[in-house]
Coordinates of C-alpha atoms in Angstrom, one line a residue:
X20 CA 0.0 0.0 0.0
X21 CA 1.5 3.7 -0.8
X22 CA 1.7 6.1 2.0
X23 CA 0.5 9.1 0.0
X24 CA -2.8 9.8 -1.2
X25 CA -4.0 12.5 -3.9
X26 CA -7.0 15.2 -2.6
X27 CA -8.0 18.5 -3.6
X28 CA -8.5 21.1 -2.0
X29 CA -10.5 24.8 -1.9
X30 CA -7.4 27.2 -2.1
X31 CA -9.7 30.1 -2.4
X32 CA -13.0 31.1 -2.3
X33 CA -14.6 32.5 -5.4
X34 CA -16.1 35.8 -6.1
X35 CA -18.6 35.4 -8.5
X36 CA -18.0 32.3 -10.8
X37 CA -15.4 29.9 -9.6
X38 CA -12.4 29.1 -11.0
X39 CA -9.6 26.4 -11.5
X40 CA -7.3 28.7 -9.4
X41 CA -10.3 28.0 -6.7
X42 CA -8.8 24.2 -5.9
X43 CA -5.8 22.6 -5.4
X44 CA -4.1 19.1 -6.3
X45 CA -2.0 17.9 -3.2
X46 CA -0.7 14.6 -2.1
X47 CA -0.5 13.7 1.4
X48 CA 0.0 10.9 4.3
X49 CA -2.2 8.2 3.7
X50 CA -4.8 8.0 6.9
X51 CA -5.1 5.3 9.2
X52 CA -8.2 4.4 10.4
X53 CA -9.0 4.7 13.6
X54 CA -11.2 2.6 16.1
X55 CA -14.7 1.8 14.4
X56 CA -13.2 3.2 11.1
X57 CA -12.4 2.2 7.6
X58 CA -10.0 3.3 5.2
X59 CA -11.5 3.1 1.2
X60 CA -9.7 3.5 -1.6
X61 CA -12.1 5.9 -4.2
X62 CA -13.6 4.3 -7.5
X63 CA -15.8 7.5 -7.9
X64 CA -17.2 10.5 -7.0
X65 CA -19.9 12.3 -7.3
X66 CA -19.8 16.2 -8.5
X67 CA -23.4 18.2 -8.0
X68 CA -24.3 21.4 -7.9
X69 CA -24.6 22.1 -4.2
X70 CA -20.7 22.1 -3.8
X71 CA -20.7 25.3 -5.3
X72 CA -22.4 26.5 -1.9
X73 CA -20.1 24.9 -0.2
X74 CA -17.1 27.0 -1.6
X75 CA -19.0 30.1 -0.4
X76 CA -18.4 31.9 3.3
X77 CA -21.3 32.2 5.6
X78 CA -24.2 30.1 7.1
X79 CA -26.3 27.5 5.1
X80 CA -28.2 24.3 6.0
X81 CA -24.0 22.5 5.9
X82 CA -20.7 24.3 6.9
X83 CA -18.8 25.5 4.2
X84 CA -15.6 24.4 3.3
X85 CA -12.7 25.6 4.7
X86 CA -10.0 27.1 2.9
X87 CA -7.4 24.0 2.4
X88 CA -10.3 21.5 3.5
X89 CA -11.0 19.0 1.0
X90 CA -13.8 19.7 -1.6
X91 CA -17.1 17.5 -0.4
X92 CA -18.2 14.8 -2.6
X93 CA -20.0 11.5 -2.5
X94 CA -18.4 8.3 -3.6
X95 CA -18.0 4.8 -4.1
X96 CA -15.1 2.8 -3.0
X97 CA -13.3 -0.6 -1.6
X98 CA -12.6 -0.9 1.7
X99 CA -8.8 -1.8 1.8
X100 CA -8.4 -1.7 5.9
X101 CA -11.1 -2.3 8.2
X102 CA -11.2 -1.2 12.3
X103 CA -15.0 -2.4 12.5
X104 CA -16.3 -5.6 12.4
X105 CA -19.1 -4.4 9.8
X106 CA -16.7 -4.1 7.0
X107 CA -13.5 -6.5 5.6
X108 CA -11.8 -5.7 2.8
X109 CA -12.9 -5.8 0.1
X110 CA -16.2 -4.6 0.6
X111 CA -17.6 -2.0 -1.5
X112 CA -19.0 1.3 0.7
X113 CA -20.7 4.9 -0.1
X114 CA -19.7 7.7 1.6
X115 CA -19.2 11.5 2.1
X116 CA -15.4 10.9 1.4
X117 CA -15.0 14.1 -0.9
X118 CA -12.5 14.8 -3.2
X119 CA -10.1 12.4 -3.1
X120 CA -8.3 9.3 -4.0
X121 CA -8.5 7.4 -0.3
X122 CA -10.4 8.5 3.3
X123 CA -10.9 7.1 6.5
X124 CA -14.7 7.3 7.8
X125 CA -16.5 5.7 10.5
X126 CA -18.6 2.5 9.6
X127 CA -21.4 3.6 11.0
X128 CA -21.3 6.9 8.7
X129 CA -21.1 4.6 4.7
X130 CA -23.5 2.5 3.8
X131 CA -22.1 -0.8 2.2
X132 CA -22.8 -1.5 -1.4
X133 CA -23.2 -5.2 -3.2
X134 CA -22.1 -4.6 -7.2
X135 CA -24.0 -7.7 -7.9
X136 CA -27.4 -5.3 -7.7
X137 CA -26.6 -2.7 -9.3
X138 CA -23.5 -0.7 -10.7
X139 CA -21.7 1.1 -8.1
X140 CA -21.8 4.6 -9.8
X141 CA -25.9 4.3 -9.5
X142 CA -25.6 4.9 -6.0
X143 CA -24.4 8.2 -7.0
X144 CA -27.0 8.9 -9.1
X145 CA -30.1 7.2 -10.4
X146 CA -30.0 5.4 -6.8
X147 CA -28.5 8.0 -4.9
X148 CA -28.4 11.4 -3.4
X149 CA -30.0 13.1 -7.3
X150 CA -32.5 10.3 -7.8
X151 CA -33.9 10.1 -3.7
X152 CA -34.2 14.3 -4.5
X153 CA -36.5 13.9 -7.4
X154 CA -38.5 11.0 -6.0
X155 CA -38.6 12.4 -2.4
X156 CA -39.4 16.1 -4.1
X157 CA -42.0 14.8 -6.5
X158 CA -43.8 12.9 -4.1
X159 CA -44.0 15.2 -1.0
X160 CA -44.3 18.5 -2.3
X161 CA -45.2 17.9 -6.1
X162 CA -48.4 15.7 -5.1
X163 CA -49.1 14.5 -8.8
X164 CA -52.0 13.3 -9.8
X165 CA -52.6 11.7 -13.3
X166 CA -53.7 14.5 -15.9
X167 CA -51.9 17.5 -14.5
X168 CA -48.9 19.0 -16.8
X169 CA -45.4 19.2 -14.9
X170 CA -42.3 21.8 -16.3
X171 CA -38.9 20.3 -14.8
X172 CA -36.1 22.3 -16.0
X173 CA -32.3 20.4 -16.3
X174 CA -34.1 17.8 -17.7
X175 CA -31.4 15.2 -19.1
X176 CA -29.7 15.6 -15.5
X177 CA -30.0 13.3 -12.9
X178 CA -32.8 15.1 -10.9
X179 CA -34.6 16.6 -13.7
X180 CA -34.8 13.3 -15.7
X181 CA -35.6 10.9 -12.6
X182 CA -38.5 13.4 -12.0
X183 CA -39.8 13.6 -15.6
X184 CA -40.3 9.5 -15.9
X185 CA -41.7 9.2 -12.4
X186 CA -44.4 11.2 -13.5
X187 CA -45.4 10.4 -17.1
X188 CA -45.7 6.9 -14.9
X189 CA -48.1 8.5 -13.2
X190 CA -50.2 9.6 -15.8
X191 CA -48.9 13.3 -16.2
X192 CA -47.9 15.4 -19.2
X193 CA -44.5 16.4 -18.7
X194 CA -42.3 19.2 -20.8
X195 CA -38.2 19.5 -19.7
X196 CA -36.5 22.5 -20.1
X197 CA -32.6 22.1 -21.4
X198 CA -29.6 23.8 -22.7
X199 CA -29.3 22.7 -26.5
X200 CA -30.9 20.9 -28.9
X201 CA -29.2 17.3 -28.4
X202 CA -30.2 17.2 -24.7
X203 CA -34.1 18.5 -25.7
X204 CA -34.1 15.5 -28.4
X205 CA -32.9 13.0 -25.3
X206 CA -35.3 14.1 -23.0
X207 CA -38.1 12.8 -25.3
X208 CA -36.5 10.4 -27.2
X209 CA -34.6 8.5 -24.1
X210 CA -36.5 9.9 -21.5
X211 CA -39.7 9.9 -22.4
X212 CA -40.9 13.4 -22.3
X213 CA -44.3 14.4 -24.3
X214 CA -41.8 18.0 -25.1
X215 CA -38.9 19.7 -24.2
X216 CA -37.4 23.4 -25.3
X217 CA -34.2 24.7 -25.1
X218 CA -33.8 27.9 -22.8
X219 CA -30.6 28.5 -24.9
X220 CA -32.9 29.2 -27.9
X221 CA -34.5 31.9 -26.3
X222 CA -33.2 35.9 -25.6
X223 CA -36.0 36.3 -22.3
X224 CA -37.8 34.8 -20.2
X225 CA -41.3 36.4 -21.9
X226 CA -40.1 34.4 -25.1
X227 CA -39.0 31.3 -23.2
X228 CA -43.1 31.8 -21.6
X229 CA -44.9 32.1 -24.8
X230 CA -42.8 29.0 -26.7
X231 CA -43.9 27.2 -23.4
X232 CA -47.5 28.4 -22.9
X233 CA -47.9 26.5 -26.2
X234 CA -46.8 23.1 -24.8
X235 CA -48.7 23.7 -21.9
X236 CA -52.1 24.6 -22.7
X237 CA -53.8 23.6 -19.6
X238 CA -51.1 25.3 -17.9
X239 CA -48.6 24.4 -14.8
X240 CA -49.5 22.3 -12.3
X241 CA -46.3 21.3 -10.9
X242 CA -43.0 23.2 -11.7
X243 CA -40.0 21.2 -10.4
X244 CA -37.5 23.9 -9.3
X245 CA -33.8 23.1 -9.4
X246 CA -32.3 25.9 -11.8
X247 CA -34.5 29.6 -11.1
X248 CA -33.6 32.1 -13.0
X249 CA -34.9 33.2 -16.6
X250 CA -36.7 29.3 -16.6
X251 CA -38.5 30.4 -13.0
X252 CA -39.4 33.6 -14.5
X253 CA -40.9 31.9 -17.8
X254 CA -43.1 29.7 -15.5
X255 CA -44.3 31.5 -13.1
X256 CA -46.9 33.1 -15.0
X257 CA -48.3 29.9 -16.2
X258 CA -48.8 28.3 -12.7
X259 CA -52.5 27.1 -12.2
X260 CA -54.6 28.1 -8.8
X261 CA -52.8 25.3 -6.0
X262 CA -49.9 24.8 -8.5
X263 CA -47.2 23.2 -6.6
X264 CA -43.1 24.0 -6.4
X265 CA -40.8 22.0 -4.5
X266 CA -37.9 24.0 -4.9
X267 CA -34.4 22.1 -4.3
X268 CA -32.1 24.4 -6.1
X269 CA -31.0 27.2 -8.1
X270 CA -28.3 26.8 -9.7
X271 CA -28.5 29.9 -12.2
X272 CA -28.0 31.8 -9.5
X273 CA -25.6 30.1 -7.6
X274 CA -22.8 32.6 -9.2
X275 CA -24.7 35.6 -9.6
X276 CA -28.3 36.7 -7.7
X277 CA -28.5 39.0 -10.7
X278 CA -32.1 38.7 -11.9
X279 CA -35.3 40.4 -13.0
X280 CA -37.7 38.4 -10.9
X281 CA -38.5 40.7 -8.2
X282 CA -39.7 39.4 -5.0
X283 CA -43.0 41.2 -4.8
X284 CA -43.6 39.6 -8.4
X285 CA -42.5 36.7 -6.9
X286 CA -45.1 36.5 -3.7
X287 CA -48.1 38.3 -5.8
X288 CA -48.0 35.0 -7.9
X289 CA -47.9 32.8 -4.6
X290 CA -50.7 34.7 -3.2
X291 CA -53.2 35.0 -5.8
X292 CA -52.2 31.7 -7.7
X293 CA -52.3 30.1 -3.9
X294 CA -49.4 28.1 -5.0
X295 CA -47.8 25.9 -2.5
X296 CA -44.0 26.6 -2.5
X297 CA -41.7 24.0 -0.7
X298 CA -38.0 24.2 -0.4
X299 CA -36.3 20.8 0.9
X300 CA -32.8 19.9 1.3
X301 CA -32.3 16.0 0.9
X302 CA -30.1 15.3 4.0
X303 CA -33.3 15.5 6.1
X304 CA -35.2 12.8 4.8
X305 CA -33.4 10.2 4.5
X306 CA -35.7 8.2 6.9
X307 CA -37.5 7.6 3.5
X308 CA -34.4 6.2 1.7
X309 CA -35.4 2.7 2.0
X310 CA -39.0 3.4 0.4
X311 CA -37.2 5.2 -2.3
X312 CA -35.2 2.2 -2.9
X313 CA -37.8 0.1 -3.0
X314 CA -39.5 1.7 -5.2
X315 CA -37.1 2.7 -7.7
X316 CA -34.7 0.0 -7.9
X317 CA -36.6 -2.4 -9.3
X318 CA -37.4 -0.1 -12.3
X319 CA -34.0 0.8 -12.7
X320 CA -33.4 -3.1 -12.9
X321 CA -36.0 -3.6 -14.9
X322 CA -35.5 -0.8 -18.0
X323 CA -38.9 0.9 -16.9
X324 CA -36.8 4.3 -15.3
X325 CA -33.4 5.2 -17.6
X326 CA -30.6 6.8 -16.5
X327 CA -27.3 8.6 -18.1
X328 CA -23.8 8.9 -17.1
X329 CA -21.6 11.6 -17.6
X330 CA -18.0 10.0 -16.6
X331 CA -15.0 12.2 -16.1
X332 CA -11.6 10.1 -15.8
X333 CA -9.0 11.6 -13.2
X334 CA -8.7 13.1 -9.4
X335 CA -7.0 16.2 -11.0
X336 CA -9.7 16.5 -13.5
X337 CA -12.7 17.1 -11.2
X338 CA -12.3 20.9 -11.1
X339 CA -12.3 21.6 -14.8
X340 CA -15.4 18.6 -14.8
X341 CA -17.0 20.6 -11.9
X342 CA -16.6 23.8 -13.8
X343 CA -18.1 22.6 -16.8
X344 CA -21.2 21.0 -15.3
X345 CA -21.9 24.3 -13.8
X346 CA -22.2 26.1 -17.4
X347 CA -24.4 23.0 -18.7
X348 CA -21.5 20.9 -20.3
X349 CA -22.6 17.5 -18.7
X350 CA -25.2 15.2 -20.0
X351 CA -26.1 12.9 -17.2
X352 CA -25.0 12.5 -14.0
X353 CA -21.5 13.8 -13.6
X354 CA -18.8 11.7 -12.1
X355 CA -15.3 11.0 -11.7
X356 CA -13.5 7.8 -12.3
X357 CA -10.9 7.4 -10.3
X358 CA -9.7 3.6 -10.4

């Protein structure tokens, strides 16, 4: 076994839209686990949107991360040493083990994986922490019912996509909103969308409203919010009386809170729409995770629910990867292969 391992780190914090000067590459000791613990060796990891947030100063729902902490992530590895009875190695485990090639973590904090039921990166993604959001979101705050017309934006990404299927299964029209033409021709073609427009195609958010007032002529029920922006401002308007919105991101604004959605145009429409607007962050619920599972994994076995997989090779290339999910340049769930 070396004695060095490979993480990176935040070096700064960005001001505005991060950077590749905003991480670090460093090798260190190799940990040793402690009592209870176990030390994996990294297959994957997960990049999402939220660890953007995380590079930022100042109180949210998590700590950020510190200057010359190790970026957060999810991922998949093999157990290579093992302090706890639960795990031997060669086990396979998820955990918050962030970016890097190895960590140590207690065994009571990973969950172990068998390969034999599913790939490993699906508990990234279609099984994991993007695919529990959208069936969690949908189900709790959404409150579909067959006949009603659902807008998810992002919709070839791991949330936006999950949420889209799980609801034409229920017997609702749904229209995605993405960026380009190839990922608008997935989300109906793989993803089984009744229509999907590109935002890119479209100067402002009136235009981006009319193009999608004509694929939703009974109007919004349900808008699935993960993006705000010009896409919140298009919809909006369109909302029906007791529309719903969970809301469990924003990443257009997550560089820049420049917009023209005002907040009293924002509440008006809450008020006399009586829409029901939920935010939820996923780390809460995960008292449900075993439903989820349930539920899901047998249509991910089966073919019924699809998923993509946007795979990234190299520790040192997660902060160009990171950067280019953020602008849209992922299709799929974005990982990194590390092994």
């Amino acid at each position: 076994m070396t004695d060095q391992m490979q993480r990176i780190v935040l070096a700064s914090r960005p001001e505005g839209q991060a950077s590749e000067e905003n991480f670090r590459l460093e090798s260190v000791d190799m940990p040793q686990p402690g009592d209870g613990e176990v030390l994996v060796k990294i297959h994957y990891m997960s990049l999402d949107p939220y660890m953007r947030g995380r590079m930022n100063a100042g109180k949210s729902y998590a700590p950020p991360v510190e200057i010359g902490e190790t970026m957060t992530a999810g991922g998949v590895g093999e157990v290579i040493a093992s302090n706890s009875p639960d795990f031997q190695p060669g086990d396979f485990a998820l955990g918050a083990f962030g970016w890097a090639s190895h960590a140590c973590a207690l065994a009571s904090d990973i969950r172990k994986l068998d390969p034999d039921m599913a790939p490993l990166t699906t508990a990234l993604g279609a099984l994991g922490m993007p695919g529990f959001t959208a069936w969690h979101g949908l189900d709790a705050y959404g409150r579909p019912q067959a006949g009603e017309t659902l807008v998810v934006a992002a919709a070839t990404g791991p949330v936006g996509s999950m949420v889209g299927q799980l609801a034409k299964q229920k017997g609702l029209r749904v229209v995605g909103i993405a960026g380009g033409a190839d990922k608008c021709k997935l989300a109906v073609e793989t993803f089984g969308f009744d229509a999907c427009l590109d935002h890119r195609a479209y100067a402002s958010a009136e235009s981006l409203s009319e193009a999608l007032a004509a694929e939703c002529p009974d109007g919004i029920d349900i808008y699935y919010e993960n993006v705000g922006g010009k896409v919140l401002e298009a919809v909006l308007p369109l909302m029906n009386n007791f529309g719903r919105i969970p809301v469990c991101g924003m990443i257009a604004w997550y560089n820049s809170a420049e917009t023209d959605l005002t907040a009293p145009a924002i509440w008006r429409t809450v008020l006399t729409k009586f829409l029901s607007v939920n935010g939820f962050i996923i780390f809460n619920h995960y008292d449900r995770y075993g439903e989820f599972l349930r539920e899901v994994a047998p249509k991910i076995a089966s073919g019924d629910i699809k998923y993509l997989e946007d795979i990234a090779e190299g520790l040192e290339n997660a902060p160009q990867t990171f950067l280019s999910m953020m602008q849209g340049g992922n299709t799929g769930k974005q990982i990194v292969k590390l092994v």
